[in-house]
mmCIF file of N, CA, C and O in Angstrom:
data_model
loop_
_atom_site.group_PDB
_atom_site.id
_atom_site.type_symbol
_atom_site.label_atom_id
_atom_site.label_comp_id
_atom_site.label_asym_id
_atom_site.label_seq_id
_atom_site.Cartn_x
_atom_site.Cartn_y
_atom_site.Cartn_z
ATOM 1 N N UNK A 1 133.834 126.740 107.068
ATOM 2 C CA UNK A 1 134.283 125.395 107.302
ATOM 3 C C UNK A 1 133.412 124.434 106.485
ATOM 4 O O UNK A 1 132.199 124.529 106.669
ATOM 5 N N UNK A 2 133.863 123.502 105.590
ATOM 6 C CA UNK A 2 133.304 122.545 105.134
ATOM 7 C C UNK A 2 133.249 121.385 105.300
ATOM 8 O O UNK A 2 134.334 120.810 105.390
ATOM 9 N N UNK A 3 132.203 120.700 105.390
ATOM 10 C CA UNK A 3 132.076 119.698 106.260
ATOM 11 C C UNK A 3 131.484 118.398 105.099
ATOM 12 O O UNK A 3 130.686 118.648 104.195
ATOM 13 N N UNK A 4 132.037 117.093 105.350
ATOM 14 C CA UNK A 4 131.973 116.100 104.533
ATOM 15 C C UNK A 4 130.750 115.202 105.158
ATOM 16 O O UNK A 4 130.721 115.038 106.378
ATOM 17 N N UNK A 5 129.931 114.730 104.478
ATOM 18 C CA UNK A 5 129.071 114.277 105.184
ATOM 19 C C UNK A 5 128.794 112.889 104.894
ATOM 20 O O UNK A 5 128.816 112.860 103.663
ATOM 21 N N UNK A 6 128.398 111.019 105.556
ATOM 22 C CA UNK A 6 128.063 110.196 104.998
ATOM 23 C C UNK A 6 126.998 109.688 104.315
ATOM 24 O O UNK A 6 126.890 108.596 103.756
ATOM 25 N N UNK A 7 126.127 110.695 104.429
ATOM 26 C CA UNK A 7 125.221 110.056 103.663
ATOM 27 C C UNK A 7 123.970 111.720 103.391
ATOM 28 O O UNK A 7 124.345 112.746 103.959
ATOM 29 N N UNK A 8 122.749 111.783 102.629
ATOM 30 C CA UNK A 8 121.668 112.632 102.074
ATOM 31 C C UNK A 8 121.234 112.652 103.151
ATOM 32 O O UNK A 8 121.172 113.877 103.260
ATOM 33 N N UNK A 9 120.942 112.359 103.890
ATOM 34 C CA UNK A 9 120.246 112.671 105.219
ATOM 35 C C UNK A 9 120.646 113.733 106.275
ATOM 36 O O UNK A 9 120.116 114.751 106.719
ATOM 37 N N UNK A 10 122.053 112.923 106.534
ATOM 38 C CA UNK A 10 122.836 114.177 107.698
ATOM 39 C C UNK A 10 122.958 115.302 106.988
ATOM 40 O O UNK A 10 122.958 116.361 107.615
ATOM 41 N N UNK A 11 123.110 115.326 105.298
ATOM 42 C CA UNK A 11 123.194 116.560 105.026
ATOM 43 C C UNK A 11 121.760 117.854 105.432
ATOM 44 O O UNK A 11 121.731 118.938 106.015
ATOM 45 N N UNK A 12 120.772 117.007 104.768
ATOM 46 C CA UNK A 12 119.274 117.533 105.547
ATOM 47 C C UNK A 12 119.241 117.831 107.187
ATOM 48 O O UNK A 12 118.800 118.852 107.715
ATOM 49 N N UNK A 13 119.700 116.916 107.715
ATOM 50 C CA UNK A 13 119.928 117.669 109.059
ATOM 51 C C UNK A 13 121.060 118.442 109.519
ATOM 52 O O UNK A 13 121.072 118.639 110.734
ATOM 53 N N UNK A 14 122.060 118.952 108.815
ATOM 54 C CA UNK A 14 122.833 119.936 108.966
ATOM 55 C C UNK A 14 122.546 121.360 108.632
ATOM 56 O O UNK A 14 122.856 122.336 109.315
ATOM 57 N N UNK A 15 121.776 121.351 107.242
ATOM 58 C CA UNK A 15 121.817 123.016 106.476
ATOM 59 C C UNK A 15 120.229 123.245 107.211
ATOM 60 O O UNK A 15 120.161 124.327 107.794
ATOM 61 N N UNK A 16 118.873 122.351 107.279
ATOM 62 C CA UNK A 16 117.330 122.785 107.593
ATOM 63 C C UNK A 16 117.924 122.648 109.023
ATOM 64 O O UNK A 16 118.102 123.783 109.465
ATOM 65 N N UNK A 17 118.344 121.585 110.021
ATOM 66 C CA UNK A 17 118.045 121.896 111.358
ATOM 67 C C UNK A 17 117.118 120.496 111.864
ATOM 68 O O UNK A 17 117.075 119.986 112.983
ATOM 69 N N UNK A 18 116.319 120.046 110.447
ATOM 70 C CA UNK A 18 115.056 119.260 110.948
ATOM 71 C C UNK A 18 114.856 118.067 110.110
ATOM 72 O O UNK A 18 114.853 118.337 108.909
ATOM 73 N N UNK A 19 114.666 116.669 110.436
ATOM 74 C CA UNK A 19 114.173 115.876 109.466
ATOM 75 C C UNK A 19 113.029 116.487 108.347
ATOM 76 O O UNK A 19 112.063 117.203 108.612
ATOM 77 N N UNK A 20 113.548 115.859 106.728
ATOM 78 C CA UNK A 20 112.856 115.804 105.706
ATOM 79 C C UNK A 20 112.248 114.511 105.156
ATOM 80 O O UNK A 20 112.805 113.415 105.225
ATOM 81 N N UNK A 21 111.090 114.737 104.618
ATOM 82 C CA UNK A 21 110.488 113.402 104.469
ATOM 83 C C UNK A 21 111.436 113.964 102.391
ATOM 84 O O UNK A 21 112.040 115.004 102.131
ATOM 85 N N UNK A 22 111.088 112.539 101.256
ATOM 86 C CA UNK A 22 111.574 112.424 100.453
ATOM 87 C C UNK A 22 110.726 111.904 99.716
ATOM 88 O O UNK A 22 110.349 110.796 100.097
ATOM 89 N N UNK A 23 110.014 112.517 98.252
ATOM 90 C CA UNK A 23 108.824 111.841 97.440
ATOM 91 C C UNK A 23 109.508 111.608 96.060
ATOM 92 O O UNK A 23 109.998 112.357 95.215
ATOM 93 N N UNK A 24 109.366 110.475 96.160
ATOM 94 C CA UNK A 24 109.881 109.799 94.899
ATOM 95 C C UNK A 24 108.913 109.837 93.253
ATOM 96 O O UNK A 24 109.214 109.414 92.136
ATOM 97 N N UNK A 25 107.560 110.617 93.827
ATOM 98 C CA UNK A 25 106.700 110.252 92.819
ATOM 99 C C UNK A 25 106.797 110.709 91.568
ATOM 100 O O UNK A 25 106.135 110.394 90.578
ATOM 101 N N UNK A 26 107.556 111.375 91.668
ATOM 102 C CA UNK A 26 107.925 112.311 90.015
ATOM 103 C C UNK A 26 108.935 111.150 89.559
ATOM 104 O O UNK A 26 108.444 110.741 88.507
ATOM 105 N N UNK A 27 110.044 110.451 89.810
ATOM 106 C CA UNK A 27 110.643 109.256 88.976
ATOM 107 C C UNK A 27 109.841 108.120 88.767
ATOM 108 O O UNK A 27 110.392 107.362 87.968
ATOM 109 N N UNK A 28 108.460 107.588 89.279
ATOM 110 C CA UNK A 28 107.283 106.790 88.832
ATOM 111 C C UNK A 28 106.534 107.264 87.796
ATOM 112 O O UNK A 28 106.055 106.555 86.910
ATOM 113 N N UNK A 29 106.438 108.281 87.873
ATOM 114 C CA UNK A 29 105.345 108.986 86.718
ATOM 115 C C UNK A 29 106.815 108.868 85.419
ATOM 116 O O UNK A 29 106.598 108.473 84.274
ATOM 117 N N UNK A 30 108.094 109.250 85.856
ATOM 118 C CA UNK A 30 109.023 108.998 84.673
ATOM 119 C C UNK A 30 109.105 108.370 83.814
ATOM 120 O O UNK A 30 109.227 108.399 82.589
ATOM 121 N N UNK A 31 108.945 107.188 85.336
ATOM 122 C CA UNK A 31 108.806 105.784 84.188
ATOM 123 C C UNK A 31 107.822 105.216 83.433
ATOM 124 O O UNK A 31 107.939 104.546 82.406
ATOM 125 N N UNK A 32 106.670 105.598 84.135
ATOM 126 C CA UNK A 32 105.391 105.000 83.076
ATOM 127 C C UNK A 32 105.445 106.018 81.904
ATOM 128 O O UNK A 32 104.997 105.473 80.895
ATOM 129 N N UNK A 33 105.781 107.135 81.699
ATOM 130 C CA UNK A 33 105.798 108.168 80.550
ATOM 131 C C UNK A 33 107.441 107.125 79.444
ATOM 132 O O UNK A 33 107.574 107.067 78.222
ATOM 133 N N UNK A 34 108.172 106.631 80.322
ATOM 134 C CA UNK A 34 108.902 105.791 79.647
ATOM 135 C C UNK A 34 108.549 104.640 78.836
ATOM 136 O O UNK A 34 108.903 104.203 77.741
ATOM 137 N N UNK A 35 107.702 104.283 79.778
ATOM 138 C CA UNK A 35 106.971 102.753 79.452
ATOM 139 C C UNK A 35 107.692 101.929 79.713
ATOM 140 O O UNK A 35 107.917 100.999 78.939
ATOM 141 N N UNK A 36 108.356 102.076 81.103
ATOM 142 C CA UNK A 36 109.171 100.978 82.177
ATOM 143 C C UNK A 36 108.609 100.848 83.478
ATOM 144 O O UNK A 36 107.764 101.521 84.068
ATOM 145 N N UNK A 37 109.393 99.631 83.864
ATOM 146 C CA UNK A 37 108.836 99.351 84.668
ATOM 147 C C UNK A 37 110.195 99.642 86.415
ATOM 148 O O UNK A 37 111.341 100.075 86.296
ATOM 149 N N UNK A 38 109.870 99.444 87.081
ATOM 150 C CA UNK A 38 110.681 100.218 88.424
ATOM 151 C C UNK A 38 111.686 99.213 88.493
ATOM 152 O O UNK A 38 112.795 99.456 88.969
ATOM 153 N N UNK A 39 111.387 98.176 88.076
ATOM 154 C CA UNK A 39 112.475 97.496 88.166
ATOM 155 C C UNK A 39 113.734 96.807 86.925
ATOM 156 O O UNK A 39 114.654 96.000 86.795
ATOM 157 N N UNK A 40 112.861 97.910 86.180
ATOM 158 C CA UNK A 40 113.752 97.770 84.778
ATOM 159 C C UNK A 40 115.232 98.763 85.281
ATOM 160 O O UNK A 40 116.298 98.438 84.757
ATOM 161 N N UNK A 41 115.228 100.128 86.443
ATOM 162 C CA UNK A 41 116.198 100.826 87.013
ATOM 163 C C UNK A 41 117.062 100.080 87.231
ATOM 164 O O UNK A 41 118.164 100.611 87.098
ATOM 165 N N UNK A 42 117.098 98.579 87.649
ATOM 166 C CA UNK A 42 118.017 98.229 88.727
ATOM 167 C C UNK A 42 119.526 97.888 87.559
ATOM 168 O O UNK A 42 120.706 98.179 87.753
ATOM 169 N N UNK A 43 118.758 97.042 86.129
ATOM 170 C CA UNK A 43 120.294 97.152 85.889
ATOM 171 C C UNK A 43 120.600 98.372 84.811
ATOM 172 O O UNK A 43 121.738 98.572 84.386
ATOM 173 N N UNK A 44 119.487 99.142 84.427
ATOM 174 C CA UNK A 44 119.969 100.167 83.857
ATOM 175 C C UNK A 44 120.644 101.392 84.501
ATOM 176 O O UNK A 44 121.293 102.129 83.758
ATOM 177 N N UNK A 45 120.562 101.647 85.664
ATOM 178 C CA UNK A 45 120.927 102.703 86.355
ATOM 179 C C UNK A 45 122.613 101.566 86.930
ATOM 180 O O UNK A 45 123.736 101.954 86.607
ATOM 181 N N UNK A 46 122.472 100.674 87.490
ATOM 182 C CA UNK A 46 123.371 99.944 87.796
ATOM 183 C C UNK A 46 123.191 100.203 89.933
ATOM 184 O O UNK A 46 123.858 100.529 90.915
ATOM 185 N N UNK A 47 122.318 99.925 89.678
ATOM 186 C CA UNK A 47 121.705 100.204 91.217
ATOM 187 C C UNK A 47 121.272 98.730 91.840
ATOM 188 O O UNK A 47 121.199 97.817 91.017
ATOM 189 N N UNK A 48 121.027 98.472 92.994
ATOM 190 C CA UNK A 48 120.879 96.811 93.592
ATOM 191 C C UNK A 48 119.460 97.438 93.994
ATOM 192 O O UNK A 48 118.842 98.494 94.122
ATOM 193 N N UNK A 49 119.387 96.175 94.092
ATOM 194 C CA UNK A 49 116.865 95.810 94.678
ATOM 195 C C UNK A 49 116.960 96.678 96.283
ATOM 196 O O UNK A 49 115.985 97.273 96.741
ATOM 197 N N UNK A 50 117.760 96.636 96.704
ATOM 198 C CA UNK A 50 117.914 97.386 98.553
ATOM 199 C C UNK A 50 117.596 98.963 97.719
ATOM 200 O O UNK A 50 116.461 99.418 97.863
ATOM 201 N N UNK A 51 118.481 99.665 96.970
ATOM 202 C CA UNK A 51 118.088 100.987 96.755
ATOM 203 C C UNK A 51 116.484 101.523 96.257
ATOM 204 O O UNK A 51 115.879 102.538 96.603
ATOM 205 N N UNK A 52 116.081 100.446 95.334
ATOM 206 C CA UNK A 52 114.726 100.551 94.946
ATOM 207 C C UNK A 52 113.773 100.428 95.559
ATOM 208 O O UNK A 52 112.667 100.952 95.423
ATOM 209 N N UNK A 53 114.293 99.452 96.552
ATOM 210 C CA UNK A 53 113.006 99.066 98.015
ATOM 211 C C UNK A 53 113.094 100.466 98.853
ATOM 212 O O UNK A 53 112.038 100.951 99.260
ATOM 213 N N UNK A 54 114.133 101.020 99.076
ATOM 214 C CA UNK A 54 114.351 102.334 99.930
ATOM 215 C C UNK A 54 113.360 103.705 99.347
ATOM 216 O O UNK A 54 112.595 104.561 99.789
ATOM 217 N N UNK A 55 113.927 103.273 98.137
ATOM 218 C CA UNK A 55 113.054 104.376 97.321
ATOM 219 C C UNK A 55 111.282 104.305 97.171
ATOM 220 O O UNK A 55 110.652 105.340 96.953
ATOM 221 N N UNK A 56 110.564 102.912 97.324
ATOM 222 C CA UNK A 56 109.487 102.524 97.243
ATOM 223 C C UNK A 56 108.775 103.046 98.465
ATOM 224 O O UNK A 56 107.651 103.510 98.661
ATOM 225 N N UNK A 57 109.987 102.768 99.326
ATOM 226 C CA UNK A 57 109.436 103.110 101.027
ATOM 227 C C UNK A 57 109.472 104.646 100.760
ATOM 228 O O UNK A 57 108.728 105.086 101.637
ATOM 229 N N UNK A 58 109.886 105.608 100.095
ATOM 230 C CA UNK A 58 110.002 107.173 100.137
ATOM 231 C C UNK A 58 110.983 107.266 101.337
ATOM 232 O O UNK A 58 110.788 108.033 102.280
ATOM 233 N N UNK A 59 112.578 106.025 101.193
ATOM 234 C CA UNK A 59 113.158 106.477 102.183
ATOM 235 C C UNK A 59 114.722 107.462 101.486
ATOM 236 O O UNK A 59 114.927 107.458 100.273
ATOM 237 N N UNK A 60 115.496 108.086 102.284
ATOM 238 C CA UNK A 60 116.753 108.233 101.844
ATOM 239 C C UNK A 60 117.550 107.510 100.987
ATOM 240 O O UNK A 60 117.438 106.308 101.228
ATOM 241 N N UNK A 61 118.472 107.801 99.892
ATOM 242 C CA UNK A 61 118.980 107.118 99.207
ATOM 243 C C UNK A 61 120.202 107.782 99.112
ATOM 244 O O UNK A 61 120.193 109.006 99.238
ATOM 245 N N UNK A 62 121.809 106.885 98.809
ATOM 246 C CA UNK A 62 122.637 107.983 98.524
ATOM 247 C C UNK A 62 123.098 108.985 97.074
ATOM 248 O O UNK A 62 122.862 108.716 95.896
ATOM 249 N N UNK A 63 123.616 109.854 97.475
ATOM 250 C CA UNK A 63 123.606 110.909 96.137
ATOM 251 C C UNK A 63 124.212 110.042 94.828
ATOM 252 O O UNK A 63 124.010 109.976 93.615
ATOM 253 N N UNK A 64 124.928 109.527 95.659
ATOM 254 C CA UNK A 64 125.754 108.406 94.190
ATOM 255 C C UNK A 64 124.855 107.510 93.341
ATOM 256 O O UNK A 64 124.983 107.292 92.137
ATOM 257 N N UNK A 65 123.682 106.901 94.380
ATOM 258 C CA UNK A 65 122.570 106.591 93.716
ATOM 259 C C UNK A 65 121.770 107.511 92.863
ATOM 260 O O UNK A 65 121.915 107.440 91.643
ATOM 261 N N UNK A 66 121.065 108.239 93.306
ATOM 262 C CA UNK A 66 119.980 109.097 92.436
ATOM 263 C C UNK A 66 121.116 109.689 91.039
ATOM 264 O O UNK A 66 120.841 109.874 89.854
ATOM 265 N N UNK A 67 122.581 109.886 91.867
ATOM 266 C CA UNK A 67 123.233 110.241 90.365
ATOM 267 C C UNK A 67 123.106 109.377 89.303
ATOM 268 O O UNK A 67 122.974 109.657 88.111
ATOM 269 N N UNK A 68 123.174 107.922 90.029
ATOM 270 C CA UNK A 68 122.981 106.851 88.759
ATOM 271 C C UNK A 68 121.501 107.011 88.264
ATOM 272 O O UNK A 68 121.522 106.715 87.070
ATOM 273 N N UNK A 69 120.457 107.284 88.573
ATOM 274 C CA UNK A 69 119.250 106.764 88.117
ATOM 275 C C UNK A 69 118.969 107.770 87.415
ATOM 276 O O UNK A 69 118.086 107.584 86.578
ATOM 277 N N UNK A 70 119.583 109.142 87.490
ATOM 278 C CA UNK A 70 119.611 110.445 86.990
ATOM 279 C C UNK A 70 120.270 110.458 85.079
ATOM 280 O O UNK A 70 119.789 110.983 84.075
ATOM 281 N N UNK A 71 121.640 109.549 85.308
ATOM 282 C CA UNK A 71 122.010 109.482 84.610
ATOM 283 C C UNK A 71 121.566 108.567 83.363
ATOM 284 O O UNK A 71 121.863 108.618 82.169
ATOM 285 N N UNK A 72 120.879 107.859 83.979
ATOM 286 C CA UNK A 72 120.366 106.198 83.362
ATOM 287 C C UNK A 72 119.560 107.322 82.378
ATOM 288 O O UNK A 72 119.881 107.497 81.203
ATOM 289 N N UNK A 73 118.442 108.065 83.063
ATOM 290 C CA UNK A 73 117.129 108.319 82.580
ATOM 291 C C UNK A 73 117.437 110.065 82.003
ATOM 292 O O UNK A 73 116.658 110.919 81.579
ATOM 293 N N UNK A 74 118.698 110.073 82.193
ATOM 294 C CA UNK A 74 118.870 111.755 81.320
ATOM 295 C C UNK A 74 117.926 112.216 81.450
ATOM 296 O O UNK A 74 116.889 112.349 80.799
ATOM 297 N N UNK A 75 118.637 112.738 83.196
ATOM 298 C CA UNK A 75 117.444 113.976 83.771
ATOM 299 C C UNK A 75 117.843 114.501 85.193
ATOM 300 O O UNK A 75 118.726 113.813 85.705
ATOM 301 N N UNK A 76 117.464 115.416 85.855
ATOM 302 C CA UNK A 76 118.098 116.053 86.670
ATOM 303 C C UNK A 76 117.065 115.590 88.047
ATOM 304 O O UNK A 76 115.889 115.229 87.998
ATOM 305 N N UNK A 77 117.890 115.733 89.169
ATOM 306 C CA UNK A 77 117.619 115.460 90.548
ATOM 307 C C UNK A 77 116.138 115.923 90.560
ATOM 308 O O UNK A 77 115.274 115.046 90.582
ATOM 309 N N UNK A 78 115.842 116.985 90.549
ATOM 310 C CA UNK A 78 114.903 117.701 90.603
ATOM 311 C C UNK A 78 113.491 116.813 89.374
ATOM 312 O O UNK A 78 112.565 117.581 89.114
ATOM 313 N N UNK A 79 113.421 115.951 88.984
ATOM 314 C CA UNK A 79 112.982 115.837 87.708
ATOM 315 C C UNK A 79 112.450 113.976 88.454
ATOM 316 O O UNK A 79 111.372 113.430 88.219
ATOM 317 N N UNK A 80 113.237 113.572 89.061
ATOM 318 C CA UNK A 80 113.147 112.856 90.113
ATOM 319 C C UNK A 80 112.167 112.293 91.430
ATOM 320 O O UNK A 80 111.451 111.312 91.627
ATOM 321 N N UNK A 81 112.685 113.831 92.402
ATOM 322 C CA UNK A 81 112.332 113.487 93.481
ATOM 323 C C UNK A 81 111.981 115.040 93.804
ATOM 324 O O UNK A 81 112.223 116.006 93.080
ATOM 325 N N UNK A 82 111.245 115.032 95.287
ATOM 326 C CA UNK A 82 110.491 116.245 95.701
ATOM 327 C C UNK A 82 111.242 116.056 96.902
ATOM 328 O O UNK A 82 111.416 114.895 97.272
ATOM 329 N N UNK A 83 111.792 117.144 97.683
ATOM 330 C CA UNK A 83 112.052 117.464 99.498
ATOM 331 C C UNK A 83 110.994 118.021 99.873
ATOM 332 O O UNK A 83 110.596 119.126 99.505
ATOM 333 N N UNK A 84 110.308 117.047 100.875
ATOM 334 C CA UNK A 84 109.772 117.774 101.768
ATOM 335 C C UNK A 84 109.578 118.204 103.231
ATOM 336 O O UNK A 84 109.575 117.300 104.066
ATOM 337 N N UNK A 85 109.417 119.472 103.645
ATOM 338 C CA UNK A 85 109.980 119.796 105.067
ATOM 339 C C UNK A 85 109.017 119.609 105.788
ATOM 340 O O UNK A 85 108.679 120.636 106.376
ATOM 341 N N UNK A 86 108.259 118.506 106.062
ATOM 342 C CA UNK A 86 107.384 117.577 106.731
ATOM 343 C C UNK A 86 107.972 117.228 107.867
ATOM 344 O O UNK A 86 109.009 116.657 107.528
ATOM 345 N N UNK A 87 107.863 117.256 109.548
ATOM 346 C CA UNK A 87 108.315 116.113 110.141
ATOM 347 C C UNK A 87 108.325 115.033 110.036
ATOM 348 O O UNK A 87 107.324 114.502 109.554
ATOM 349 N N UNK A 88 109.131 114.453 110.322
ATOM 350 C CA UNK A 88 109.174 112.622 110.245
ATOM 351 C C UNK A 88 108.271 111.896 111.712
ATOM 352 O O UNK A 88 108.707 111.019 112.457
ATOM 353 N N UNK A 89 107.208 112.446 111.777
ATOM 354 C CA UNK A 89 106.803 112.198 113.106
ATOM 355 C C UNK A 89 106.508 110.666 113.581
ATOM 356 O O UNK A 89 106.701 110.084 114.649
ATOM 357 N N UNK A 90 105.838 110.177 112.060
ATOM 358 C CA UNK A 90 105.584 108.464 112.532
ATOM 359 C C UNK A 90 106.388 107.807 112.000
ATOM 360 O O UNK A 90 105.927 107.121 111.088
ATOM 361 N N UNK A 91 107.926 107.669 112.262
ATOM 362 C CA UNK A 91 109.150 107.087 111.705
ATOM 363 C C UNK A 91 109.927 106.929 113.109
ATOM 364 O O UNK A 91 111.062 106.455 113.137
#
């Protein structure tokens, strides 16, 4: 059975079972190896200041997003961001 999901999150809590925390630090190091700045993403990826603030916080973002910022910066999810199977204990 396949199941449609609204958003990166519920998917994490469907297939692990358990909240994942989300490290953004590999698309920061991207960008300074770019020689941009985090908020140069917003109109190159075509993304709004709410997704970048989410991302600053190391919070969830949706897949349609990271696809854009993926695409902006010709490079793969993984190249990005880190999952980690951390509890979310002080959240």
């Amino acid at each position: 059975m396949i199941f449609y999901l609204r958003n990166f999150q519920s998917v994490i809590y469907c297939f692990i079972g358990k909240p994942m925390n989300v490290n953004y630090k590999k698309l920061w190091k991207l960008l300074i190896d770019k020689d941009m700045k985090k908020t140069d993403l917003i109109p190159l990826a075509g993304i709004n200041s709410n997704i970048l603030a989410k991302m600053n916080k190391g919070e969830f973002v949706s897949m349609e997003s990271i696809q854009k910022v993926c695409k902006a910066l010709h490079c793969d999810v993984g190249d990005i961001l880190v999952m980690n199977d951390e509890y979310l204990e002080d959240k």
